[in-house]
Amino acid sequence: MELTASTGMLTCPSSSSQTAKSGIRVRVFSQTLYQHSSTTTTTNKQPQKVFKRMEPSKKRTISCSSSSQIGENGSPLTTSHTHRIGEMKRVTKETNVQVRINLDGSGKSDCNTGIPFLDHMLDQLASHGLFDVHVKATGDTHIDDHHTNEDIALAIGTALLQALGDRKGINRFGDFSAPLDEALVHVVLDLSGRPHLSCDLSIPTQRVGSYDTQLVEHFFQSLVNTSGMTLHIRQLAGKNSHHIIEATFKAFARALRQATEYDLRRQGTVPSSKGVLSRS
């Protein structure tokens, strides 16, 4: 497809348009311009208009394609959107936690929490959310996993809050159902700035490995509290505890990925009728 336009009148179609997706070549031909001036003569004749021919510029060809304008997660490749990274270090008498999360990553996970099953769940968050997740933690696991589980979730929520910044241009809402064999879990979330958790899980056993299954809800409650997220989790089916919990983390990862991706039609505006999304 070729479009012809006058020099100085060229605009490149946005990457959200159908033409930009397929890539177009815009061929620009400069028009022959004439400069107008009025002159008078020494005779009695009326002033005559004189037109001076201006040299045309050379023909230019400009190529535009969406591949150079859209990055991973459907995000525009701009300086402010290329790397949304949050980092948090939380040190108490009970735990020492370091978290780094890149919302525009590729699914890399480097997690060592001292709780093997939680490491496995954080791997799901990274892999299915396409986030780069780095978590290092030590804690009083000789007592139980409660403090470490909680502080990791608090730190992840804070890092997420930092990475989201002013939340301009994002989808804001996420909705995903993930199956794992007989288990099916539905997660809906809103990056509203208002913390709320509704968790309806029925996990049949008290433990998966050494991990206390009561800590699943507590993990998400802690994450919600610091990130300012509204989160609804519903178990639609499931009998195996491992499957139910893993389906929950997978559904959460995909819903969060959906919510943090950019809506190109929004053109960088805040997805709220109030004009602002904040934690407070």
Short mmCIF file of C-alpha atoms in Angstrom, two decimals:
data_model
loop_
_atom_site.label_atom_id
_atom_site.label_comp_id
_atom_site.label_asym_id
_atom_site.label_seq_id
_atom_site.Cartn_x
_atom_site.Cartn_y
_atom_site.Cartn_z
CA MET A 1 0.00 0.00 0.00
CA GLU A 2 1.33 3.47 -0.86
CA LEU A 3 0.15 6.83 0.31
CA THR A 4 1.10 10.07 -1.43
CA ALA A 5 1.42 13.22 0.66
CA SER A 6 2.94 16.65 0.37
CA THR A 7 6.30 17.29 2.00
CA GLY A 8 5.82 18.41 5.58
CA MET A 9 2.35 16.85 5.75
CA LEU A 10 3.45 13.28 6.55
CA THR A 11 2.22 11.53 9.65
CA CYS A 12 3.11 7.96 10.51
CA PRO A 13 0.11 5.77 11.43
CA SER A 14 0.02 4.63 15.03
CA SER A 15 1.05 1.08 15.85
CA SER A 16 -2.49 0.31 17.01
CA SER A 17 -3.97 0.68 13.53
CA GLN A 18 -4.50 -2.27 11.23
CA THR A 19 -2.29 -0.73 8.54
CA ALA A 20 0.63 -0.40 10.93
CA LYS A 21 0.37 -4.01 11.96
CA SER A 22 0.89 -5.19 8.42
CA GLY A 23 3.57 -2.59 7.85
CA ILE A 24 3.19 0.04 5.12
CA ARG A 25 5.52 2.00 2.96
CA VAL A 26 4.74 5.66 2.67
CA ARG A 27 6.18 7.25 -0.43
CA VAL A 28 6.40 11.01 -0.28
CA PHE A 29 6.72 13.17 -3.36
CA SER A 30 7.52 16.80 -2.88
CA GLN A 31 5.24 19.13 -4.75
CA THR A 32 6.61 21.86 -7.00
CA LEU A 33 6.08 25.02 -4.97
CA TYR A 34 5.95 28.55 -6.19
CA GLN A 35 6.83 31.65 -4.27
CA HIS A 36 4.54 34.57 -4.85
CA SER A 37 5.64 38.19 -4.91
CA SER A 38 4.15 41.44 -6.22
CA THR A 39 6.19 43.81 -8.30
CA THR A 40 5.46 47.15 -9.95
CA THR A 41 6.71 48.37 -13.27
CA THR A 42 7.63 51.80 -14.47
CA THR A 43 4.91 51.70 -17.12
CA ASN A 44 1.28 52.54 -16.63
CA LYS A 45 0.32 48.92 -16.66
CA GLN A 46 -1.23 47.33 -13.57
CA PRO A 47 1.15 45.56 -11.21
CA GLN A 48 1.78 42.04 -12.38
CA LYS A 49 2.14 38.93 -10.29
CA VAL A 50 5.44 37.17 -10.73
CA PHE A 51 5.90 33.53 -9.74
CA LYS A 52 9.34 32.19 -9.04
CA ARG A 53 9.82 28.46 -9.44
CA MET A 54 11.37 26.72 -6.43
CA GLU A 55 13.47 23.62 -6.91
CA PRO A 56 11.68 20.43 -5.87
CA SER A 57 13.31 18.29 -3.20
CA LYS A 58 14.27 14.70 -3.83
CA LYS A 59 11.81 11.87 -3.42
CA ARG A 60 11.86 10.20 0.02
CA THR A 61 10.67 6.77 1.11
CA ILE A 62 9.74 6.14 4.74
CA SER A 63 8.88 2.71 6.14
CA CYS A 64 6.73 2.24 9.23
CA SER A 65 6.02 -1.09 10.90
CA SER A 66 4.50 -2.11 14.21
CA SER A 67 7.45 -4.35 15.06
CA SER A 68 9.56 -1.31 15.91
CA GLN A 69 6.88 0.22 18.10
CA ILE A 70 5.53 -2.66 20.19
CA GLY A 71 7.50 -4.63 22.76
CA GLU A 72 6.79 -7.65 24.90
CA ASN A 73 3.43 -7.78 26.70
CA GLY A 74 2.07 -5.55 23.93
CA SER A 75 3.83 -2.57 25.45
CA PRO A 76 4.92 0.47 23.44
CA LEU A 77 8.70 0.72 23.20
CA THR A 78 9.18 4.03 24.92
CA THR A 79 11.76 4.95 27.51
CA SER A 80 9.24 5.10 30.33
CA HIS A 81 7.62 1.76 29.43
CA THR A 82 10.55 -0.43 28.48
CA HIS A 83 11.59 -1.47 31.99
CA ARG A 84 9.01 -1.36 34.78
CA ILE A 85 11.03 -2.72 37.67
CA GLY A 86 10.30 -2.75 41.38
CA GLU A 87 12.74 -3.67 44.14
CA MET A 88 12.17 -4.17 47.83
CA LYS A 89 14.29 -5.25 50.76
CA ARG A 90 12.52 -6.14 53.99
CA VAL A 91 14.54 -6.95 57.09
CA THR A 92 13.02 -7.79 60.45
CA LYS A 93 14.09 -9.84 63.48
CA GLU A 94 12.23 -12.75 61.87
CA THR A 95 13.13 -12.52 58.17
CA ASN A 96 15.47 -11.04 55.58
CA VAL A 97 13.76 -10.70 52.20
CA GLN A 98 14.97 -9.25 48.89
CA VAL A 99 12.61 -9.00 45.91
CA ARG A 100 13.05 -7.70 42.38
CA ILE A 101 10.31 -7.89 39.75
CA ASN A 102 10.36 -6.78 36.11
CA LEU A 103 6.85 -6.51 34.67
CA ASP A 104 8.22 -6.44 31.12
CA GLY A 105 10.41 -9.50 31.47
CA SER A 106 10.46 -12.86 29.74
CA GLY A 107 9.47 -15.25 32.54
CA LYS A 108 12.81 -15.69 34.28
CA SER A 109 12.63 -16.95 37.86
CA ASP A 110 15.39 -16.95 40.45
CA CYS A 111 13.69 -17.74 43.74
CA ASN A 112 15.18 -19.21 46.90
CA THR A 113 12.86 -18.67 49.85
CA GLY A 114 13.74 -21.59 52.07
CA ILE A 115 10.22 -22.91 51.37
CA PRO A 116 10.44 -25.33 48.41
CA PHE A 117 6.74 -25.36 47.54
CA LEU A 118 6.59 -21.54 47.59
CA ASP A 119 9.59 -21.45 45.25
CA HIS A 120 7.60 -23.66 42.87
CA MET A 121 4.60 -21.29 43.03
CA LEU A 122 6.76 -18.21 42.40
CA ASP A 123 8.15 -20.00 39.36
CA GLN A 124 4.54 -20.19 38.09
CA LEU A 125 4.09 -16.46 38.69
CA ALA A 126 7.15 -15.69 36.57
CA SER A 127 6.55 -18.24 33.83
CA HIS A 128 2.87 -17.55 33.18
CA GLY A 129 2.97 -13.82 33.89
CA LEU A 130 6.12 -13.33 31.77
CA PHE A 131 7.59 -11.41 34.67
CA ASP A 132 11.21 -11.68 35.75
CA VAL A 133 11.00 -12.56 39.45
CA HIS A 134 13.98 -12.60 41.80
CA VAL A 135 13.35 -13.53 45.45
CA LYS A 136 15.93 -14.32 48.09
CA ALA A 137 14.74 -14.91 51.64
CA THR A 138 15.85 -16.35 54.94
CA GLY A 139 13.62 -16.60 57.96
CA ASP A 140 12.66 -18.43 61.11
CA THR A 141 11.41 -21.48 59.25
CA HIS A 142 12.62 -23.61 62.14
CA ILE A 143 9.48 -22.31 63.87
CA ASP A 144 7.21 -22.48 60.82
CA ASP A 145 6.86 -20.90 57.38
CA HIS A 146 4.35 -18.25 58.44
CA HIS A 147 6.63 -15.20 58.85
CA THR A 148 8.71 -15.92 55.75
CA ASN A 149 5.63 -16.57 53.59
CA GLU A 150 4.03 -13.33 54.81
CA ASP A 151 7.07 -11.09 54.42
CA ILE A 152 7.83 -12.38 50.93
CA ALA A 153 4.28 -11.54 49.87
CA LEU A 154 4.49 -8.09 51.49
CA ALA A 155 7.75 -7.41 49.65
CA ILE A 156 6.38 -8.63 46.30
CA GLY A 157 3.33 -6.39 46.70
CA THR A 158 5.53 -3.38 47.46
CA ALA A 159 7.80 -4.12 44.48
CA LEU A 160 4.73 -4.44 42.26
CA LEU A 161 3.42 -1.10 43.54
CA GLN A 162 6.76 0.51 42.70
CA ALA A 163 6.95 -1.07 39.24
CA LEU A 164 3.44 0.07 38.30
CA GLY A 165 4.20 3.71 39.08
CA ASP A 166 1.30 5.99 38.08
CA ARG A 167 -0.34 3.07 36.19
CA LYS A 168 -0.86 5.18 33.08
CA GLY A 169 -1.89 3.29 29.96
CA ILE A 170 -2.35 -0.15 31.53
CA ASN A 171 -5.40 -2.37 31.12
CA ARG A 172 -5.90 -2.27 34.90
CA PHE A 173 -8.29 -5.26 34.98
CA GLY A 174 -7.37 -8.94 34.67
CA ASP A 175 -9.61 -12.01 34.41
CA PHE A 176 -8.38 -15.56 33.91
CA SER A 177 -9.41 -19.13 34.68
CA ALA A 178 -6.68 -21.77 34.85
CA PRO A 179 -7.22 -25.54 34.89
CA LEU A 180 -4.81 -28.12 36.21
CA ASP A 181 -6.18 -31.58 35.63
CA GLU A 182 -9.34 -31.79 37.77
CA ALA A 183 -8.79 -28.39 39.39
CA LEU A 184 -10.14 -25.12 37.98
CA VAL A 185 -9.58 -21.72 39.59
CA HIS A 186 -10.92 -18.35 38.47
CA VAL A 187 -9.06 -15.12 39.33
CA VAL A 188 -10.28 -11.57 38.71
CA LEU A 189 -8.25 -8.54 39.79
CA ASP A 190 -8.29 -4.78 39.58
CA LEU A 191 -5.16 -2.65 40.02
CA SER A 192 -7.38 -0.05 41.61
CA GLY A 193 -5.17 1.14 44.44
CA ARG A 194 -7.74 -0.26 46.88
CA PRO A 195 -6.67 -3.42 48.75
CA HIS A 196 -9.31 -6.13 49.03
CA LEU A 197 -9.20 -9.92 48.95
CA SER A 198 -12.03 -12.37 48.50
CA CYS A 199 -10.63 -15.90 48.54
CA ASP A 200 -12.88 -18.93 48.14
CA LEU A 201 -10.57 -21.95 48.11
CA SER A 202 -11.40 -25.34 49.54
CA ILE A 203 -8.07 -27.14 49.92
CA PRO A 204 -8.67 -30.65 51.26
CA THR A 205 -5.36 -31.28 53.04
CA GLN A 206 -3.51 -29.32 55.70
CA ARG A 207 -0.14 -29.57 53.96
CA VAL A 208 1.46 -29.97 50.56
CA GLY A 209 4.89 -31.31 51.33
CA SER A 210 5.94 -29.20 54.31
CA TYR A 211 3.89 -26.18 53.22
CA ASP A 212 0.87 -25.29 55.34
CA THR A 213 -2.03 -24.78 52.91
CA GLN A 214 -3.53 -22.10 55.18
CA LEU A 215 -0.64 -19.90 54.07
CA VAL A 216 -2.00 -19.64 50.51
CA GLU A 217 -4.76 -17.21 51.46
CA HIS A 218 -2.40 -15.38 53.82
CA PHE A 219 0.12 -14.95 50.99
CA PHE A 220 -2.43 -13.25 48.75
CA GLN A 221 -3.82 -11.15 51.60
CA SER A 222 -0.35 -9.80 52.34
CA LEU A 223 0.36 -9.10 48.66
CA VAL A 224 -2.98 -7.30 48.27
CA ASN A 225 -2.34 -5.13 51.33
CA THR A 226 0.90 -3.61 50.01
CA SER A 227 0.15 -3.52 46.27
CA GLY A 228 -3.26 -1.86 46.49
CA MET A 229 -5.01 -4.56 44.49
CA THR A 230 -8.58 -5.83 44.50
CA LEU A 231 -8.36 -9.61 44.10
CA HIS A 232 -11.07 -12.25 43.83
CA ILE A 233 -10.17 -15.96 43.82
CA ARG A 234 -12.78 -18.66 43.26
CA GLN A 235 -12.25 -22.38 43.12
CA LEU A 236 -14.61 -23.85 40.53
CA ALA A 237 -13.39 -27.45 40.81
CA GLY A 238 -10.63 -29.50 42.37
CA LYS A 239 -9.79 -32.36 44.71
CA ASN A 240 -5.99 -32.41 44.75
CA SER A 241 -4.43 -29.79 47.03
CA HIS A 242 -1.31 -29.32 44.90
CA HIS A 243 -3.41 -28.88 41.76
CA ILE A 244 -5.74 -26.36 43.39
CA ILE A 245 -2.93 -24.17 44.70
CA GLU A 246 -0.91 -24.32 41.49
CA ALA A 247 -3.96 -23.48 39.38
CA THR A 248 -4.51 -20.49 41.67
CA PHE A 249 -1.01 -19.13 41.11
CA LYS A 250 -1.21 -19.73 37.35
CA ALA A 251 -4.55 -17.95 37.07
CA PHE A 252 -3.24 -15.10 39.19
CA ALA A 253 -0.14 -14.79 37.02
CA ARG A 254 -2.14 -14.60 33.79
CA ALA A 255 -4.68 -12.15 35.23
CA LEU A 256 -1.88 -9.92 36.54
CA ARG A 257 -0.10 -10.08 33.18
CA GLN A 258 -3.32 -9.00 31.46
CA ALA A 259 -3.86 -6.12 33.90
CA THR A 260 -0.31 -4.77 33.69
CA GLU A 261 -0.10 -4.87 29.88
CA TYR A 262 -0.66 -1.65 27.96
CA ASP A 263 -3.85 -0.73 26.17
CA LEU A 264 -2.57 1.06 23.05
CA ARG A 265 -5.92 2.75 22.47
CA ARG A 266 -5.65 4.44 25.85
CA GLN A 267 -2.54 6.32 24.64
CA GLY A 268 -0.88 6.57 28.03
CA THR A 269 -3.81 7.92 30.02
CA VAL A 270 -4.84 6.68 33.47
CA PRO A 271 -7.53 3.96 33.21
CA SER A 272 -9.90 5.65 35.63
CA SER A 273 -12.74 8.14 35.28
CA LYS A 274 -11.19 9.93 38.29
CA GLY A 275 -7.97 10.47 36.34
CA VAL A 276 -5.79 8.91 39.01
CA LEU A 277 -5.05 5.45 40.46
CA SER A 278 -3.17 5.45 43.74
CA ARG A 279 -2.53 3.19 46.70
CA SER A 280 -3.98 5.69 49.19
#
